[in-house]
CSV table of C-alpha atoms in Angstrom, one decimal:
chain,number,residue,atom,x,y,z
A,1,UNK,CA,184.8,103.3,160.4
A,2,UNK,CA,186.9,105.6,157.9
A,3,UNK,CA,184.9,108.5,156.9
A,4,UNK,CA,184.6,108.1,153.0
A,5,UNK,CA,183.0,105.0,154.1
A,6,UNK,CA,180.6,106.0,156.0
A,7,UNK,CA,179.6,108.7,153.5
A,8,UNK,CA,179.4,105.6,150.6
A,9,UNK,CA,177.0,103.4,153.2
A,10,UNK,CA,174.6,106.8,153.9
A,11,UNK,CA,174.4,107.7,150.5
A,12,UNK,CA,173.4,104.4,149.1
A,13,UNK,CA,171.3,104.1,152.2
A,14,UNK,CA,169.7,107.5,150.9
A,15,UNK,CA,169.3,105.6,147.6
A,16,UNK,CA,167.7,102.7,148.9
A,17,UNK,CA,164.9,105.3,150.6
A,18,UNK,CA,164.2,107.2,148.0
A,19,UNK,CA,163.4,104.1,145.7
A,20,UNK,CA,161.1,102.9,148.6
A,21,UNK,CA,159.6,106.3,149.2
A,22,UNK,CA,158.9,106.6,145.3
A,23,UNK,CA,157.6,103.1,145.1
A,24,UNK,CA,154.9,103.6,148.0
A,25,UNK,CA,153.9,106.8,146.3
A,26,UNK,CA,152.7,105.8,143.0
A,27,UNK,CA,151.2,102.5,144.2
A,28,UNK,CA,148.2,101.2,146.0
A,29,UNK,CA,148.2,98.7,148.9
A,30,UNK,CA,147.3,96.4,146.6
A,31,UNK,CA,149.4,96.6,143.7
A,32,UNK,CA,151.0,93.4,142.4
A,33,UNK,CA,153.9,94.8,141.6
A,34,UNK,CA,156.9,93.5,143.6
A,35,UNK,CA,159.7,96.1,144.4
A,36,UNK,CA,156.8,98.5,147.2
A,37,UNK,CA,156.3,94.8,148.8
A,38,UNK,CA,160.2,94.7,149.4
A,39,UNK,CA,162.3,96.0,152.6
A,40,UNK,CA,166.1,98.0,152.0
A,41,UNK,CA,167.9,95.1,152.8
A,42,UNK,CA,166.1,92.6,150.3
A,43,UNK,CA,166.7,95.5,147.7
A,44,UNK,CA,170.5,95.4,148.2
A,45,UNK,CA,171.4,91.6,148.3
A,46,UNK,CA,169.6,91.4,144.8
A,47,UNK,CA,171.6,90.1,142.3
A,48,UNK,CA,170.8,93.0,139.9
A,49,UNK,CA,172.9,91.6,137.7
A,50,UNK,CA,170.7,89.3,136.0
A,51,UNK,CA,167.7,91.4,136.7
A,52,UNK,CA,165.4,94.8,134.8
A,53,UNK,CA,163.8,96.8,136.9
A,54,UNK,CA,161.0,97.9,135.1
A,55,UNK,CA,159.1,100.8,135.9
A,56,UNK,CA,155.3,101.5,134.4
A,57,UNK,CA,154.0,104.7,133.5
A,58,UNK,CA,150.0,104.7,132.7
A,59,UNK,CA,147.9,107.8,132.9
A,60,UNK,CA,144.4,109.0,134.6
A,61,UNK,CA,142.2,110.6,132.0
A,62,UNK,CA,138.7,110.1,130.5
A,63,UNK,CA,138.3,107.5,128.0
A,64,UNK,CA,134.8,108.2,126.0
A,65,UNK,CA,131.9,107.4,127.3
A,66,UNK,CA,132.0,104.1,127.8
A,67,UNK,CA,135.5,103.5,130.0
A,68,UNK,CA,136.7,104.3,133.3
A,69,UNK,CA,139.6,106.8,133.6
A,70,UNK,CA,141.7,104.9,135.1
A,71,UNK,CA,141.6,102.2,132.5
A,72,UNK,CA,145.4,102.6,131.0
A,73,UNK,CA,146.4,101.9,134.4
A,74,UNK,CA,144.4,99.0,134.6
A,75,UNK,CA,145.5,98.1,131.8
A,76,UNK,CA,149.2,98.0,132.6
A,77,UNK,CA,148.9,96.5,135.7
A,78,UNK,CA,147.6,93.4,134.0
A,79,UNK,CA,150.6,93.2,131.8
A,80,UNK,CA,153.0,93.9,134.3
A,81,UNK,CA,151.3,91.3,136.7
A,82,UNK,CA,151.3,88.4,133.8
A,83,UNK,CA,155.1,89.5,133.0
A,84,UNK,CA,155.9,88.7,136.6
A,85,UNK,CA,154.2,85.9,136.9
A,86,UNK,CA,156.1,84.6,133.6
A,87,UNK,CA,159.4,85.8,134.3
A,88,UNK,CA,159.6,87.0,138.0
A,89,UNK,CA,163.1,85.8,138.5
A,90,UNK,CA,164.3,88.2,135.5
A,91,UNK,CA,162.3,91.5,136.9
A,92,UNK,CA,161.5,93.7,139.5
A,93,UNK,CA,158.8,95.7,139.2
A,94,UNK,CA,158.0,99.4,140.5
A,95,UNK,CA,154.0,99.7,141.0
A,96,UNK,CA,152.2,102.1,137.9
A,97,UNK,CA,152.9,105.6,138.0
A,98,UNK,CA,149.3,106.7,137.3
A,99,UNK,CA,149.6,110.1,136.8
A,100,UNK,CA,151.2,111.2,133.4
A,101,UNK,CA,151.1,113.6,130.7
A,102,UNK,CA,147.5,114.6,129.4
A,103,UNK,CA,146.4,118.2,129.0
A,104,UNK,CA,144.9,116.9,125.7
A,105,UNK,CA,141.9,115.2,127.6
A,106,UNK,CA,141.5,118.1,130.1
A,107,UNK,CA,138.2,119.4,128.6
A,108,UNK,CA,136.6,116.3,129.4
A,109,UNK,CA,135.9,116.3,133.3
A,110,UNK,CA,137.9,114.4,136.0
A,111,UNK,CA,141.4,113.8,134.3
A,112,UNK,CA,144.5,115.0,135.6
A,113,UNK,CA,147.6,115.9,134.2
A,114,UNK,CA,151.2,116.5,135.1
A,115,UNK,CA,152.6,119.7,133.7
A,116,UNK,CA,155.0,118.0,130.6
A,117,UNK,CA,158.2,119.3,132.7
A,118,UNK,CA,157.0,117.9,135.8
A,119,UNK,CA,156.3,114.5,133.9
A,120,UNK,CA,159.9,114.8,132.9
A,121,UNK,CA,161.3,115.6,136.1
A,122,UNK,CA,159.2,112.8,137.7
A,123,UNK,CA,160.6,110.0,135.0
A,124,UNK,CA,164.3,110.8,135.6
A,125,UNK,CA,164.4,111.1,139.3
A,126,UNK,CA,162.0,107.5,139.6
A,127,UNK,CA,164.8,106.0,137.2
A,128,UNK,CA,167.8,108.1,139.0
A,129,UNK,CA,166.6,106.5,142.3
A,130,UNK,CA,166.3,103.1,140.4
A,131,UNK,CA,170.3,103.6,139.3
A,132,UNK,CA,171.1,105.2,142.9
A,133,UNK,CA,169.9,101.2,144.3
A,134,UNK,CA,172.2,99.6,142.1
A,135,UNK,CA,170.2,98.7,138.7
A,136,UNK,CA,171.8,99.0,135.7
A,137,UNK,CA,169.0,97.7,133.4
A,138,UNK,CA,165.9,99.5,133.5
A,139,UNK,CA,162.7,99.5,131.2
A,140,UNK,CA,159.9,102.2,131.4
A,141,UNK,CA,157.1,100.6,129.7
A,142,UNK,CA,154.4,103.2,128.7
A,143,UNK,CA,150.7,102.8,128.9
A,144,UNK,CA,149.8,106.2,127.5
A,145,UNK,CA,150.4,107.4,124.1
A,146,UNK,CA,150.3,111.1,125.5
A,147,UNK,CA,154.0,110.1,127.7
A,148,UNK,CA,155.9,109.5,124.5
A,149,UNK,CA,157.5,113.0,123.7
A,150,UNK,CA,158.5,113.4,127.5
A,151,UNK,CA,159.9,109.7,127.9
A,152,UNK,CA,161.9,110.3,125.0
A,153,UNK,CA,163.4,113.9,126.3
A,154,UNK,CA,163.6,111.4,129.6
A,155,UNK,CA,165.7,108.9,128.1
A,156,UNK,CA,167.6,111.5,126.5
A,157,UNK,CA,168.7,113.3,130.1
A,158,UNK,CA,169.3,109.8,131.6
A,159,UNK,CA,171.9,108.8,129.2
A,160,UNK,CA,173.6,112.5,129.5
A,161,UNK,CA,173.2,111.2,133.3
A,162,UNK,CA,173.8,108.0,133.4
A,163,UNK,CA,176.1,106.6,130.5
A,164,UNK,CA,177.2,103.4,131.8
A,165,UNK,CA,173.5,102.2,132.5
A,166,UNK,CA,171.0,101.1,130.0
A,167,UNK,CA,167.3,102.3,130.1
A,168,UNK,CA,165.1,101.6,127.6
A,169,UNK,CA,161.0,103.2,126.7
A,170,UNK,CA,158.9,100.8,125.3
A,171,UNK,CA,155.1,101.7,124.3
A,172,UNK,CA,153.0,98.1,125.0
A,173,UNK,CA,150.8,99.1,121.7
A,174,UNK,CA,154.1,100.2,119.7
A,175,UNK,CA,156.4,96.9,120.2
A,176,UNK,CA,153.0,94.9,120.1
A,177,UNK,CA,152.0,96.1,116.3
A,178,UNK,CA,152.1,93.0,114.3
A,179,UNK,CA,150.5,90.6,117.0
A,180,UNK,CA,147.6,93.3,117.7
A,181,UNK,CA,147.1,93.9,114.0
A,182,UNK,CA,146.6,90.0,113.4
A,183,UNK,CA,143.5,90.4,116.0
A,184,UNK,CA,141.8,93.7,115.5
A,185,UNK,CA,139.0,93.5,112.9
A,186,UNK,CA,138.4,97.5,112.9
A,187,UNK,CA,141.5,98.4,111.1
A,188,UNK,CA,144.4,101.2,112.7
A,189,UNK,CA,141.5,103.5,112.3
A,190,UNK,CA,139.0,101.7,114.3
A,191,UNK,CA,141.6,101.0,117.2
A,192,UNK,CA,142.8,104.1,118.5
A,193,UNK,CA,141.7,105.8,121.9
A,194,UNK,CA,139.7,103.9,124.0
A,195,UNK,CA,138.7,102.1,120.1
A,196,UNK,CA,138.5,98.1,119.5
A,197,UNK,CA,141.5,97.2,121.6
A,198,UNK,CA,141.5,99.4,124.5
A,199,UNK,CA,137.7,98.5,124.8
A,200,UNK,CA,138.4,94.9,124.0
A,201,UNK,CA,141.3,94.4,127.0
A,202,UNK,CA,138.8,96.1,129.5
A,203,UNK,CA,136.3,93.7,128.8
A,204,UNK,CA,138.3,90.9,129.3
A,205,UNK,CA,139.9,92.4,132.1
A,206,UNK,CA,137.3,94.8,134.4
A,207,UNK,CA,134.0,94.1,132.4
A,208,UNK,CA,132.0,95.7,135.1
A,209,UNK,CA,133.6,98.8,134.1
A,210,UNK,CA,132.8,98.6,130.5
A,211,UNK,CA,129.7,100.6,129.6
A,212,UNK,CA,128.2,98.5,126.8
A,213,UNK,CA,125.1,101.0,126.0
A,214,UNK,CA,127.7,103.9,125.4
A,215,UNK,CA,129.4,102.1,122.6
A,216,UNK,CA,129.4,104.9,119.7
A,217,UNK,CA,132.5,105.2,117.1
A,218,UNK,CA,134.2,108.7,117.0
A,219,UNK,CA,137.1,110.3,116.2
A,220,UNK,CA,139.6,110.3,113.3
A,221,UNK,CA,142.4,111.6,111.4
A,222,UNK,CA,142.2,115.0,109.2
A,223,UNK,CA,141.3,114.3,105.6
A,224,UNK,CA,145.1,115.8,104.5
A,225,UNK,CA,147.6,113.0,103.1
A,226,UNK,CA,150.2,114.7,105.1
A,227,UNK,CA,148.3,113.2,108.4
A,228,UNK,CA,150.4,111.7,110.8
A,229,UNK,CA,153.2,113.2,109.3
A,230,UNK,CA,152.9,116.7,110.1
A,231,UNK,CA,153.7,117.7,113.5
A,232,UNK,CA,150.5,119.0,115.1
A,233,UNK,CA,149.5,118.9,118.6
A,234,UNK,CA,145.8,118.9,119.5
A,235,UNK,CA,143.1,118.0,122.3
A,236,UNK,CA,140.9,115.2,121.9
A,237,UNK,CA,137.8,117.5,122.2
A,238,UNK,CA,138.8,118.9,118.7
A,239,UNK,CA,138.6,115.6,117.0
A,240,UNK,CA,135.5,114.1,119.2
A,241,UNK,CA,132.7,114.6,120.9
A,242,UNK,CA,132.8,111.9,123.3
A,243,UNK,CA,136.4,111.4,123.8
A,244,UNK,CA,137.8,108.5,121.6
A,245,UNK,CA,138.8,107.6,119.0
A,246,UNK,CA,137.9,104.2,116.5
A,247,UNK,CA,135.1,101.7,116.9
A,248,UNK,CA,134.9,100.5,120.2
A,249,UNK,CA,131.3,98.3,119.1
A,250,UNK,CA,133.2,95.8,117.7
A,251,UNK,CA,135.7,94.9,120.8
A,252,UNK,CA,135.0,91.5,122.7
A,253,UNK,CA,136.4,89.7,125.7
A,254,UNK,CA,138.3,86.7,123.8
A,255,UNK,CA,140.0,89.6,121.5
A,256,UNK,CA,141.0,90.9,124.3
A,257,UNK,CA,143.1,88.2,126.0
A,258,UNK,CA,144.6,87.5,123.1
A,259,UNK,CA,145.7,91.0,122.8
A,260,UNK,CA,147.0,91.1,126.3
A,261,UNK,CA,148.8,87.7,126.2
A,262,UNK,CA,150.5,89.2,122.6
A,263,UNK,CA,151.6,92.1,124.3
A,264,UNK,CA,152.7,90.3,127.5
A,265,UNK,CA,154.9,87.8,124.8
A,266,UNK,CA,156.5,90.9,123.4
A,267,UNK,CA,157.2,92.4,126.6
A,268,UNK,CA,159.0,89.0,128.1
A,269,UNK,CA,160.9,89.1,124.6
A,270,UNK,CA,162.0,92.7,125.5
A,271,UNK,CA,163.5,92.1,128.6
A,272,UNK,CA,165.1,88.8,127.8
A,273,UNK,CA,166.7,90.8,124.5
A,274,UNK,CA,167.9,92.7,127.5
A,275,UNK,CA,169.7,90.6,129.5
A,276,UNK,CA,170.7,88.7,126.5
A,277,UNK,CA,172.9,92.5,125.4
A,278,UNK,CA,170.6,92.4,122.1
A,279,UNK,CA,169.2,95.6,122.8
């Protein structure tokens, strides 16, 4: 074998190993996902041509008083699980990252956060490894409203990195808007942080987890017109005492799948606007 060649099989051998090493690390044994479950060899006779990886990023942080912490996670791994079971011959699936970006729940005991640059760095080289194993189309879908400034300065470096390959961010409660807005009864206000539709999904999803005694409304925006507009970053403690945000009292199980199957429909539509080169 000539040399160059043998340094082209190593390194995409390296590639290969790193995807599986990263894939193993942010999942659980049990994880539906797909792409941990594979082998190196399965991974390279994919025909990645007609295929989006797609890579989840959730969080671990409190949610009120009433949720578990690990219920954006949860969350996502529902979706992901229902997208491949809809359209599992159009993705491939990296288990959810659960560890992301939220020093603004710190002051509320057992959350844990990656420092942002960390985050960052974690983002690219998961999607660098993704691009080093021969995928062109990736999607990040985001679980956590607290990733969106450092998937964006993500996606940003990729593309500096990466021009030829496509990778797309997509938050599940951003691309879902209209469908979830159809459902929810308690208004933008009422729905925010572990508010009517987080609370709602969990219940439909991991009731047992769902502390019904705890349900209290909390949280909200600053009186000032300028809300939302202004730039201003902030813990949650600042804004509530319990740690979310809305009216969680007025969530319920059927609400709840029919938020999750909206989102999931949005999501299929996202990857099939992919591969279809309308995105």
């Amino acid at each position: 074998m000539e040399p160059d060649a043998a340094r082209d099989i190593a390194a995409t051998d390296r590639a290969f190993f790193h995807i599986l090493l990263l894939a193993g690390f942010t999942g659980g044994t049990e994880n539906p996902m797909k792409l941990g479950e594979m082998n190196w060899p399965d991974i390279r006779d994919l025909d990645k041509e007609r295929l989006v990886a797609v890579y989840p990023i959730a969080s671990f942080e409190q949610h009120g008083l009433h949720l578990p912490l690990l219920t954006d996670t949860i969350q996502l791994d529902a979706m992901v699980e229902s997208m491949d079971g809809k359209i599992g011959d159009r993705i491939v699936c990296l288990p959810t990252q659960w560890l992301g970006y939220s020093f603004h729940h710190m002051r509320f005991g057992g959350s844990l956060t990656a420092r942002s640059q960390t985050h960052i760095r974690m983002l690219v080289e998961t999607v660098d490894g993704l691009i080093g194993a021969g995928f062109d189309k990736v999607l990040v879908i985001n679980g956590h409203g607290g990733n969106s400034a450092d998937l964006r300065v993500a996606l940003q470096e990729l593309k500096e990195t990466h021009a030829e390959t496509s990778v797309y961010g997509a938050s599940w409660w951003g691309v879902a808007a209209p469908a979830l807005d159809s459902i929810r009864e308690a208004g933008p206000n009422g729905s925010g942080h572990a508010g009517e539709t987080e609370t709602s999904m969990m219940l439909t999803l991991r009731p047992d987890l769902v502390q019904t005694d705890r349900l209290h409304p909390d949280g909200g925006r600053p009186p000032s017109v300028y809300a939302g507009r202004v730039e201003h970053f902030c813990r949650i403690d600042e804004h509530s005492s319990r740690g979310n945000f809305g009216d969680p009292t007025v969530a319920t199980a059927d609400k709840g799948q029919r938020m999750l199957d909206a989102t999931v429909n949005c999501l299929v539509e996202i990857v099939d606007d992919i591969l279809g080169e309308r995105l």
